[in-house]
mmCIF file of C-alpha atoms in Angstrom:
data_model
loop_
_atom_site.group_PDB
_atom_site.id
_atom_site.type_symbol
_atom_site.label_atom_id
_atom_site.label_comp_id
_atom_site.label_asym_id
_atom_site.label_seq_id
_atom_site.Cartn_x
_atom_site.Cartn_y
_atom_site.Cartn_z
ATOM 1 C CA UNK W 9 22.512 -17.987 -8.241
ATOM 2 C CA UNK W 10 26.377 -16.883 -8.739
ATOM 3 C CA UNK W 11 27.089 -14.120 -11.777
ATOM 4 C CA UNK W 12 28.572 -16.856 -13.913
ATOM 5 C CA UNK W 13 25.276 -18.935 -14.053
ATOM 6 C CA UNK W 14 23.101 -15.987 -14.570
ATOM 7 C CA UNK W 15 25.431 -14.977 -17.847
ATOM 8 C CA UNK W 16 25.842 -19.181 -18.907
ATOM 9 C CA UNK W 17 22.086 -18.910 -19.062
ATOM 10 C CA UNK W 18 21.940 -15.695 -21.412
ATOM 11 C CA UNK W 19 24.525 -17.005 -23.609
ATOM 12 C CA UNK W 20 22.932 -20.478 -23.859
ATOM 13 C CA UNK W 21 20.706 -20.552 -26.693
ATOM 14 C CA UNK W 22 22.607 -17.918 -28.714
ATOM 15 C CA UNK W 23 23.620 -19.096 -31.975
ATOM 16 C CA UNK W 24 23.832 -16.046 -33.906
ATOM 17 C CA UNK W 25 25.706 -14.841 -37.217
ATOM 18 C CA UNK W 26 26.624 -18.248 -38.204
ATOM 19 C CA UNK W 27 28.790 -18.825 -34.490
ATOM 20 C CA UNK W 28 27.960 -21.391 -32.064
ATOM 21 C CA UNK W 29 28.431 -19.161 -28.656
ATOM 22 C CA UNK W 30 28.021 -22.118 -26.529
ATOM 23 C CA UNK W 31 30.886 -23.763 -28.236
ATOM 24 C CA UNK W 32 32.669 -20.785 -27.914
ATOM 25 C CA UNK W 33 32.190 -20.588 -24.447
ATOM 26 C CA UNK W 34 32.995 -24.068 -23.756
ATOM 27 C CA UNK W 35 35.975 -24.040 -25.345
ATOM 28 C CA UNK W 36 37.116 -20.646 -24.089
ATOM 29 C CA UNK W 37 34.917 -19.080 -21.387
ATOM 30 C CA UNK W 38 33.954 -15.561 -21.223
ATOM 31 C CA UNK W 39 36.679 -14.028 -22.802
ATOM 32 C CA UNK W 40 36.612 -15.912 -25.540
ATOM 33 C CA UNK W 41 32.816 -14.915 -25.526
ATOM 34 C CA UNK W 42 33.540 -11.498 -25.654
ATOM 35 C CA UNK W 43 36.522 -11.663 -28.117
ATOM 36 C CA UNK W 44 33.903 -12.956 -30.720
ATOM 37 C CA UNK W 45 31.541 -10.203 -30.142
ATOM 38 C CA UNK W 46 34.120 -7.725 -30.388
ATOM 39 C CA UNK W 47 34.322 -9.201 -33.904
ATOM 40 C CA UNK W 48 30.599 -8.691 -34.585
ATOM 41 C CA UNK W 49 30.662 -5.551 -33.518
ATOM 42 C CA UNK W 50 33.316 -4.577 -35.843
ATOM 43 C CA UNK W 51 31.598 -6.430 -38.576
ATOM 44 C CA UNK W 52 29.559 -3.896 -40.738
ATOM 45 C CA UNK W 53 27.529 -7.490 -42.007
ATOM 46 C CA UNK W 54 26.230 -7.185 -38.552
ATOM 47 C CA UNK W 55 24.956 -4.024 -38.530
ATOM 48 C CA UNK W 56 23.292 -3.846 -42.128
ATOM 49 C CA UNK W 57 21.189 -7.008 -40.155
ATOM 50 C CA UNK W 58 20.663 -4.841 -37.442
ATOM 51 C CA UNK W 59 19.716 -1.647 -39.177
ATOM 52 C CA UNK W 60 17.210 -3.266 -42.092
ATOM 53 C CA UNK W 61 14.216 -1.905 -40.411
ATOM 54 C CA UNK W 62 15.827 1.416 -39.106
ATOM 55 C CA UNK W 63 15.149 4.899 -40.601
ATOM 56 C CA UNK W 64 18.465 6.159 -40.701
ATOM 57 C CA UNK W 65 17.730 9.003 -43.340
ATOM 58 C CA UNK W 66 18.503 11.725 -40.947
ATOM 59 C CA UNK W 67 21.080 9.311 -38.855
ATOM 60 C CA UNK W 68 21.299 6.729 -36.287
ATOM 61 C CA UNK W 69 20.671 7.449 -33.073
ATOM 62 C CA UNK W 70 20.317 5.694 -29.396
ATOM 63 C CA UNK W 71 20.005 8.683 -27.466
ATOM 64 C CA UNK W 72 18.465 11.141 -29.344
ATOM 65 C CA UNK W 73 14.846 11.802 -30.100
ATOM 66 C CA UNK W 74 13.833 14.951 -31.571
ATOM 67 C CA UNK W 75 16.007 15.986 -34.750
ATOM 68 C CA UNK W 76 15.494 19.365 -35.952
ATOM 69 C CA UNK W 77 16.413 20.144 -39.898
ATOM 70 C CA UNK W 78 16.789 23.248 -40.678
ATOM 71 C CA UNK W 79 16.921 24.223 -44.970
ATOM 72 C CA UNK W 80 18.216 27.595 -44.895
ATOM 73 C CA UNK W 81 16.702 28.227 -48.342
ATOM 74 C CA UNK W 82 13.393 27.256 -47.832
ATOM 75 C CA UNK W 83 13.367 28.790 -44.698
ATOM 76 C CA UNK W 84 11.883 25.957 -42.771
ATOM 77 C CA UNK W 85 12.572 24.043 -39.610
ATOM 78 C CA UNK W 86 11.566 20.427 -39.477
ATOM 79 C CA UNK W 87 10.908 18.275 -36.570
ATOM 80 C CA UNK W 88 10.550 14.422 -36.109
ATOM 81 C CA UNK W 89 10.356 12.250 -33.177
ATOM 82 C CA UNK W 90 11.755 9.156 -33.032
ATOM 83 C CA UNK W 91 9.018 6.414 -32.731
ATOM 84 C CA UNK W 92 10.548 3.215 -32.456
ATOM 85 C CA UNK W 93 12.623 1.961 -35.515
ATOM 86 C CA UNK W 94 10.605 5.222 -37.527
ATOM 87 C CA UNK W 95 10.796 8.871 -37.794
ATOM 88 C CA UNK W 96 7.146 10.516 -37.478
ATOM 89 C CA UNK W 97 7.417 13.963 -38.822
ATOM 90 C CA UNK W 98 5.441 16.346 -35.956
ATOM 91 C CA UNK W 99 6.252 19.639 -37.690
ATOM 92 C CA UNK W 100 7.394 21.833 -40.264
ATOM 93 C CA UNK W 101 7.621 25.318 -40.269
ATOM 94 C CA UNK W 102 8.655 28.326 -41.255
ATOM 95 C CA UNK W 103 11.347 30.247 -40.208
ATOM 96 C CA UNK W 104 13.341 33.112 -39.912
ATOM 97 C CA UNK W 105 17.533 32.612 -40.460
ATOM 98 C CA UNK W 106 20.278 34.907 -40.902
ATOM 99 C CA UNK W 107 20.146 37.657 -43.072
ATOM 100 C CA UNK W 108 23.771 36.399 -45.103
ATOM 101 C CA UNK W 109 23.332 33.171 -47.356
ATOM 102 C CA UNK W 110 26.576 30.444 -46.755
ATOM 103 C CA UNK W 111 27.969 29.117 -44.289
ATOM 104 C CA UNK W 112 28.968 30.638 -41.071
ATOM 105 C CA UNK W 113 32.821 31.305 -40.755
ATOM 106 C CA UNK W 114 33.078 34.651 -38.028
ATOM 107 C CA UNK W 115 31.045 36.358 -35.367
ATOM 108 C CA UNK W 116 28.659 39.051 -36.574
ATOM 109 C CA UNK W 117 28.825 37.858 -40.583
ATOM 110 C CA UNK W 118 24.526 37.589 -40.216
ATOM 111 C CA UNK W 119 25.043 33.661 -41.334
ATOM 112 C CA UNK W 120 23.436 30.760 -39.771
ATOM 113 C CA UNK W 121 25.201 27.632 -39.559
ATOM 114 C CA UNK W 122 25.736 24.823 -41.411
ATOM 115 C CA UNK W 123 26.616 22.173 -39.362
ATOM 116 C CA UNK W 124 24.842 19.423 -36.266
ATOM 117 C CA UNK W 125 24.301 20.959 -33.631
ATOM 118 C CA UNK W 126 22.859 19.901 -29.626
ATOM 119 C CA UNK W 127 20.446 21.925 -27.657
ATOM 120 C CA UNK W 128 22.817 22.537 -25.038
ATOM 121 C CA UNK W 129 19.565 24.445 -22.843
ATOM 122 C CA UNK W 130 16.648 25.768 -22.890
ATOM 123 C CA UNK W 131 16.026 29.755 -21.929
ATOM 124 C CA UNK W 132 13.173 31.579 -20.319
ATOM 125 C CA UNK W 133 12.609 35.163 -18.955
ATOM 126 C CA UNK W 134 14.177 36.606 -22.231
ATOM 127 C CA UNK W 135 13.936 40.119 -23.737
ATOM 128 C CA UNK W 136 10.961 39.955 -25.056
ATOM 129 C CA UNK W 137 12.243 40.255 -28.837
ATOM 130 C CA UNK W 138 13.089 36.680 -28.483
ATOM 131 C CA UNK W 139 9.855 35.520 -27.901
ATOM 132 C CA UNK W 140 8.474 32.831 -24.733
ATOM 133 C CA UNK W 141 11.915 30.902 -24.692
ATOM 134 C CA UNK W 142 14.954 30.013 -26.673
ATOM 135 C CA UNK W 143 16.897 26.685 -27.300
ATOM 136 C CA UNK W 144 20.769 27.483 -27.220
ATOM 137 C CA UNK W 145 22.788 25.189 -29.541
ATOM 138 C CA UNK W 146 27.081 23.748 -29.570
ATOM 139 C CA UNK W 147 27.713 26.242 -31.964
ATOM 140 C CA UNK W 148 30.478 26.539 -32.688
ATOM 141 C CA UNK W 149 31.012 22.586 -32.154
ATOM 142 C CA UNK W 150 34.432 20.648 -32.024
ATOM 143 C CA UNK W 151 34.724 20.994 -36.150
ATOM 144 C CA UNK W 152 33.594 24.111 -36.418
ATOM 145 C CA UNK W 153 36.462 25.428 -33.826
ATOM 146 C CA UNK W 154 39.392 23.290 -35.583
ATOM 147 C CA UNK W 155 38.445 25.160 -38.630
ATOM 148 C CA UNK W 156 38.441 28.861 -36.938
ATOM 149 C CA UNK W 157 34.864 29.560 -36.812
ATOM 150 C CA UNK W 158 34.240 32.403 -34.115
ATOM 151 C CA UNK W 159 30.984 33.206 -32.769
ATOM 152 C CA UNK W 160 28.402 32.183 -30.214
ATOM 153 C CA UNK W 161 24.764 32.519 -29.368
ATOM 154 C CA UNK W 162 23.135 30.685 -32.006
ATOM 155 C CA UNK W 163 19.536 29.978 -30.434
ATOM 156 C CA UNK W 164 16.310 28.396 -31.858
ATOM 157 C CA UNK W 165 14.014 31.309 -30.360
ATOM 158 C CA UNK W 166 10.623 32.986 -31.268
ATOM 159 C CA UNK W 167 9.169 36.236 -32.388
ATOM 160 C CA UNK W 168 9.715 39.484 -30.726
ATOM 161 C CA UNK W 169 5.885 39.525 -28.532
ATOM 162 C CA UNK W 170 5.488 43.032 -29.612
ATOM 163 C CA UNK W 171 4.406 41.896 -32.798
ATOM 164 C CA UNK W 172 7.046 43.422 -34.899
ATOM 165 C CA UNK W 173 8.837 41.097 -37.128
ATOM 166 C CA UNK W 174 12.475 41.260 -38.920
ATOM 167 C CA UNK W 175 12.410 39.895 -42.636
ATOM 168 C CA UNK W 176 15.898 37.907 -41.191
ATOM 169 C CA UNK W 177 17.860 37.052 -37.982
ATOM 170 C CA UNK W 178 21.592 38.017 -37.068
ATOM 171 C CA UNK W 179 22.217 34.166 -37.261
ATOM 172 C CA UNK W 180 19.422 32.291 -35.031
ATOM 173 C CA UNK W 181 16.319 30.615 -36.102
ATOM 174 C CA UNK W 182 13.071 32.216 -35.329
ATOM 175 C CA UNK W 183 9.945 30.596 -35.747
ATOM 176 C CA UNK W 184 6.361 30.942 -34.419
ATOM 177 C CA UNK W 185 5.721 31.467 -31.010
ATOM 178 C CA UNK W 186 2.780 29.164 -30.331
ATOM 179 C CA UNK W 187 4.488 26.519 -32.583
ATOM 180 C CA UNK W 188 7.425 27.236 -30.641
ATOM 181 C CA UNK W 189 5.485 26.482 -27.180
ATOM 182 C CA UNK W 190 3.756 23.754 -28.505
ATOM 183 C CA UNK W 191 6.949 21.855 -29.550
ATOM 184 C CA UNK W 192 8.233 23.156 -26.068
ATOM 185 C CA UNK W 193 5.478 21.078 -24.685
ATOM 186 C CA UNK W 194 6.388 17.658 -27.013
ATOM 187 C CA UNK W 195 10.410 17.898 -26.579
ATOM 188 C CA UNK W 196 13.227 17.033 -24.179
ATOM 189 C CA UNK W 197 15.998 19.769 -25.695
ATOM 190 C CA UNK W 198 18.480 17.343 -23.823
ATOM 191 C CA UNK W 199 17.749 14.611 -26.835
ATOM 192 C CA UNK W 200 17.282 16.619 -29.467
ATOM 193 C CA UNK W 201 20.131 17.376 -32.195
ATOM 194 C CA UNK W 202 19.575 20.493 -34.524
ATOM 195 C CA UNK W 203 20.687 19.843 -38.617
ATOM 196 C CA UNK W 204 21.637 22.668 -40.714
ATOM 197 C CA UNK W 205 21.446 22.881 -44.342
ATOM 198 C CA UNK W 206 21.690 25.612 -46.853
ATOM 199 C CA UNK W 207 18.857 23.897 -48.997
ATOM 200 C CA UNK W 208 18.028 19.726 -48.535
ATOM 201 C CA UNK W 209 20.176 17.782 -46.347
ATOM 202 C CA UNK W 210 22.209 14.744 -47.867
ATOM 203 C CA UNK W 211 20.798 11.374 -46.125
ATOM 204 C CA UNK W 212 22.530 8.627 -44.820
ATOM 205 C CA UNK W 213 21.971 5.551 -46.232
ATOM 206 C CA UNK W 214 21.903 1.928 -44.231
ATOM 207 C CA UNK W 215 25.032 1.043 -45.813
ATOM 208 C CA UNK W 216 27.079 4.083 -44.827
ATOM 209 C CA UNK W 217 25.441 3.830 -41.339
ATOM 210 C CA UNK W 218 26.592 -0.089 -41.252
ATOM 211 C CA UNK W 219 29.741 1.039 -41.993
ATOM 212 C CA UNK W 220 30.417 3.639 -40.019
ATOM 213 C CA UNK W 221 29.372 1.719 -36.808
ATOM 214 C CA UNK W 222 31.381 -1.275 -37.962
ATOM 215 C CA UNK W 223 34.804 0.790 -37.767
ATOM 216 C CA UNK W 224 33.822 2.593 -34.855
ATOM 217 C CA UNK W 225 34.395 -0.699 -33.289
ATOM 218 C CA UNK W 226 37.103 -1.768 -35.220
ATOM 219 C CA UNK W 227 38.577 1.797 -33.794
ATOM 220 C CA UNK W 228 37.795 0.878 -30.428
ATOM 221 C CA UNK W 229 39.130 -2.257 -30.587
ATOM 222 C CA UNK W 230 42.105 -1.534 -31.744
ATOM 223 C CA UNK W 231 42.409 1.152 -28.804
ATOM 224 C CA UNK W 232 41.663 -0.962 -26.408
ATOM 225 C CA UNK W 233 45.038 -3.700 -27.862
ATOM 226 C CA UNK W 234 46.957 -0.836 -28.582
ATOM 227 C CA UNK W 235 47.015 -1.901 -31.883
ATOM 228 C CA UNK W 236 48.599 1.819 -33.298
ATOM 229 C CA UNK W 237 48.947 1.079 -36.717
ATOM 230 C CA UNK W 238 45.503 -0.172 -37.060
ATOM 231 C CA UNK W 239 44.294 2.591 -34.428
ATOM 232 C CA UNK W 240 45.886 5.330 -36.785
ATOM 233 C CA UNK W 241 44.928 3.726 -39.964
ATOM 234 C CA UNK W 242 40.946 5.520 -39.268
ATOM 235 C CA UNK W 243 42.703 8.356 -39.155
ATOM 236 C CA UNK W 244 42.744 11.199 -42.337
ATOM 237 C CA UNK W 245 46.461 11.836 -42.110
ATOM 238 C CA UNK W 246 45.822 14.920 -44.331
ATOM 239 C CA UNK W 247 43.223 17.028 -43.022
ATOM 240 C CA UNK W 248 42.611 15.456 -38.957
ATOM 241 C CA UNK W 249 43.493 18.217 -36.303
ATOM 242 C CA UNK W 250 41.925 17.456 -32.379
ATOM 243 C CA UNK W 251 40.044 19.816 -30.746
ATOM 244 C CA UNK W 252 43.443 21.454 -29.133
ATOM 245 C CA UNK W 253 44.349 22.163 -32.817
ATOM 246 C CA UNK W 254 46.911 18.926 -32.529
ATOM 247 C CA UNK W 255 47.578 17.961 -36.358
ATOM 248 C CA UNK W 256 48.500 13.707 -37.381
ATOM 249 C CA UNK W 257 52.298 13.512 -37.221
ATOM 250 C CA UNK W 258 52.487 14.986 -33.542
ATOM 251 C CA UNK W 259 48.884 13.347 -32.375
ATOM 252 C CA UNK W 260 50.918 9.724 -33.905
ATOM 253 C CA UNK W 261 53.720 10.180 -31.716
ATOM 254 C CA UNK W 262 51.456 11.017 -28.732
ATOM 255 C CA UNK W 263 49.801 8.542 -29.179
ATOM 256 C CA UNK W 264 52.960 5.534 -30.083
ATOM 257 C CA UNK W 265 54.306 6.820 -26.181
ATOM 258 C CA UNK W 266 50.883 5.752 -25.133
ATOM 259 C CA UNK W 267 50.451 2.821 -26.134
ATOM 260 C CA UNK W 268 53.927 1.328 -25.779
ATOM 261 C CA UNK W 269 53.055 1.337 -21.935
ATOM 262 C CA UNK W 270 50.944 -1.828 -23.293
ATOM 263 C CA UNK W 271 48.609 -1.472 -20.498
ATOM 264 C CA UNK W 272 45.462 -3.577 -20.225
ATOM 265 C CA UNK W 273 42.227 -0.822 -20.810
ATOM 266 C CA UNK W 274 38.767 -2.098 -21.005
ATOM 267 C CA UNK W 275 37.035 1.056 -23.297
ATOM 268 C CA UNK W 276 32.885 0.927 -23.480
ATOM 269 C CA UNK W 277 30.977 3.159 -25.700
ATOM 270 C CA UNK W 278 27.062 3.699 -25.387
ATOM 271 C CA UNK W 279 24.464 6.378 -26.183
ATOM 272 C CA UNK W 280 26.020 6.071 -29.948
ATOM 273 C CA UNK W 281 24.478 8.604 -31.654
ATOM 274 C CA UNK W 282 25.492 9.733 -35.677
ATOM 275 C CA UNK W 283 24.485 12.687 -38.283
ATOM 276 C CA UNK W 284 25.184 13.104 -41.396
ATOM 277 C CA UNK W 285 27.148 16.299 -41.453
ATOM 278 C CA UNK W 286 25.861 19.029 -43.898
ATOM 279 C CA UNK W 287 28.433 20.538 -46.189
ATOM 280 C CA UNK W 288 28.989 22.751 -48.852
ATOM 281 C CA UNK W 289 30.681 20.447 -50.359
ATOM 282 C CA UNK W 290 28.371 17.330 -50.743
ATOM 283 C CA UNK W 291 31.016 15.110 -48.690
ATOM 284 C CA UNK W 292 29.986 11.928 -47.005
ATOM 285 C CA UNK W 293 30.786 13.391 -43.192
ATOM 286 C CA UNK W 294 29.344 12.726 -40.219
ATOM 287 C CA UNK W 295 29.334 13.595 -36.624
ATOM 288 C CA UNK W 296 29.144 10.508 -34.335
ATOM 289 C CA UNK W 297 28.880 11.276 -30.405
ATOM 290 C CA UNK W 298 29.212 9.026 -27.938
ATOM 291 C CA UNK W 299 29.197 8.954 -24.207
ATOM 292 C CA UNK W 300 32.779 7.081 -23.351
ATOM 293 C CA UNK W 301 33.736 5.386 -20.107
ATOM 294 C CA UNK W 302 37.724 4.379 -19.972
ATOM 295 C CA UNK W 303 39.416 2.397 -16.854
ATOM 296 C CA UNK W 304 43.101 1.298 -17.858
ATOM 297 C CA UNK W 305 45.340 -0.529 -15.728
ATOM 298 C CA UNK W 306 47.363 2.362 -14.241
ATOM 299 C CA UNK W 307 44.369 3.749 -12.146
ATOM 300 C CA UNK W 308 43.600 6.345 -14.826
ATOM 301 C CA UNK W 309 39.498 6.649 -15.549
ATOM 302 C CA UNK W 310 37.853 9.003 -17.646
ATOM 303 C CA UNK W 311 33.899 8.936 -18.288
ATOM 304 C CA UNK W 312 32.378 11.462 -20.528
ATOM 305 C CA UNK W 313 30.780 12.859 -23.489
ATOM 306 C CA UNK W 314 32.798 12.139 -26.681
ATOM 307 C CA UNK W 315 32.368 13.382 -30.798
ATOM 308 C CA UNK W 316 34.236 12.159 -33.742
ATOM 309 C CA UNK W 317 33.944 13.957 -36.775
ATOM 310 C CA UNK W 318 34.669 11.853 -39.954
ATOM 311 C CA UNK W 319 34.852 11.224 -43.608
ATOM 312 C CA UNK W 320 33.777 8.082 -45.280
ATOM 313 C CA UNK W 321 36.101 7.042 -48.207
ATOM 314 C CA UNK W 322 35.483 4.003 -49.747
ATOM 315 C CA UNK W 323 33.613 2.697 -47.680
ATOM 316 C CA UNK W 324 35.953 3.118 -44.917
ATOM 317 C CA UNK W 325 36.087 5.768 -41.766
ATOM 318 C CA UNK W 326 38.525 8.596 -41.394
ATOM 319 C CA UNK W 327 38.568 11.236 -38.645
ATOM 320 C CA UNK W 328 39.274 14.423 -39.548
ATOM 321 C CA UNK W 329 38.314 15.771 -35.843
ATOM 322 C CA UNK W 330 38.156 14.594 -32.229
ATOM 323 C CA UNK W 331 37.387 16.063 -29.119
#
């Protein structure tokens, strides 16, 4: 059975969001097809309908299993597994964090950070002050380095196995060690995301999750047409920089030269994966990471791990960093 049958067959009884696909199909064949999910994608109608029965309190995530929340002034670290559409809380404990309250800004200020984080790896065969194993995180991440945060080594670790015990860490979080090796035993660092917070974290509600995913389509789409003024219009003129510290008006006119090449780029994201962003401030922000494979025309490819970092303003996206 040839390709095209197999995919007339799947797209046969779809009649979804108020569209007739098979109409759409006969009418204009698999582009046309595509073209109209494009639209649904972009569509944040779609994704309230898709998200009704997701938990997206702590985010939305298709990659990610474990989230860790940290409160910085209840000194706790929270974990829960993603079960299906739910979020099953397996543990919350206390914790050791840096000895300085706020956020952290410079290396050796005693701060932890406040921020999302990945476990980037896992570490054994420590000094024995930092217990059985550590979890290293992405600080600092993409936003944190636009912003000229210094400073490294930010772990998730245990207790020194002498038995001795600092009232506060230099910056890490330090929890129990057989908690610690019991989670050990439950996670996969490589899908877990770490959430900082100086006291409770903000949630993210279904609508600003439907929304979000809406215009990161609407984004991509309008990438993938070289539509630039629609392209730059998700962009926070005011306050974007990319991770090579490139501000709007020269990241605009790098990007105009690009796309007046006008050539064809098919641009597929997957493993979509957002956080609401802790701040200070008590901003709608948000980290979304995605992995990102890119084939245009010319012969160029890229396929990689990408992060946004954005504001929601009315309802709409705006990236204020990109790496």
């Amino acid at each position: 059975m040839s390709k095209w049958i197999v995919v007339f067959f799947c797209i046969a009884p779809l009649y979804l969001w108020g569209f007739d696909y098979v109409k759409i199909y006969r009418e204009g064949g698999l582009e046309a097809i595509k073209t109209q999910l494009q639209k649904e994608l972009a569509n944040p109608d779609y994704w309230a309908e898709s998200l009704k029965d997701e938990d997206v309190r702590f985010g939305y995530y298709e990659s990610v299993q474990y989230i860790f929340i940290a409160n910085k002034q209840a000194s706790t670290l929270t974990l829960y597994q993603k079960n299906g559409n739910r979020l099953e809380q397996k543990y919350t404990l206390d914790s050791l964090m840096g000895s300085k309250t706020g956020d952290k800004m410079v290396e050796g200020d005693l701060k932890t950070p406040i921020g999302v984080y990945d476990l980037t790896s896992r570490l054994t065969k420590l000094d024995s002050f930092y217990g059985p194993l550590a979890y290293v995180t992405s600080y600092p991440n993409t936003y944190d380095k636009v912003r000229g945060k210094t400073g490294h080594g930010i772990w998730i670790h245990g207790l020194p196995l002498s038995g001795e015990r600092e009232i506060n860490t230099r910056g890490c979080i330090a929890i129990n060690n057989d908690k610690l090796s019991e989670i050990d035993k439950v996670i996969n660092h490589q899908q877990a995301v770490l959430l900082t917070s100086e006291d409770t974290l903000g949630e993210m509600s279904k609508i600003q999750a439907a929304a979000l995913l809406g215009d990161l389509f609407a984004w991509r789409q309008a990438w993938e047409e070289s539509d630039l003024q629609t392209y730059l219009g998700f962009y926070d003129e005011q306050h974007f920089k990319r991770f090579d510290k490139m501000r709007f008006e020269d990241f605009k006119n790098y990007k105009r030269k690009v796309f007046e090449r006008k050539e064809s780029k098919r641009i597929d994201f997957t493993d979509i994966n957002i956080s609401p962003y802790p701040n200070k401030k008590g901003e709608a922000l948000f980290r979304i990471a995605f992995h990102e494979k890119y084939r245009a025309s010319s012969g160029y490819r890229f396929e990689g791990n990408k992060e946004i970092y954005v504001r929601l303003v009315n309802g709409k996206m705006r990236i204020i960093a990109e790496k």
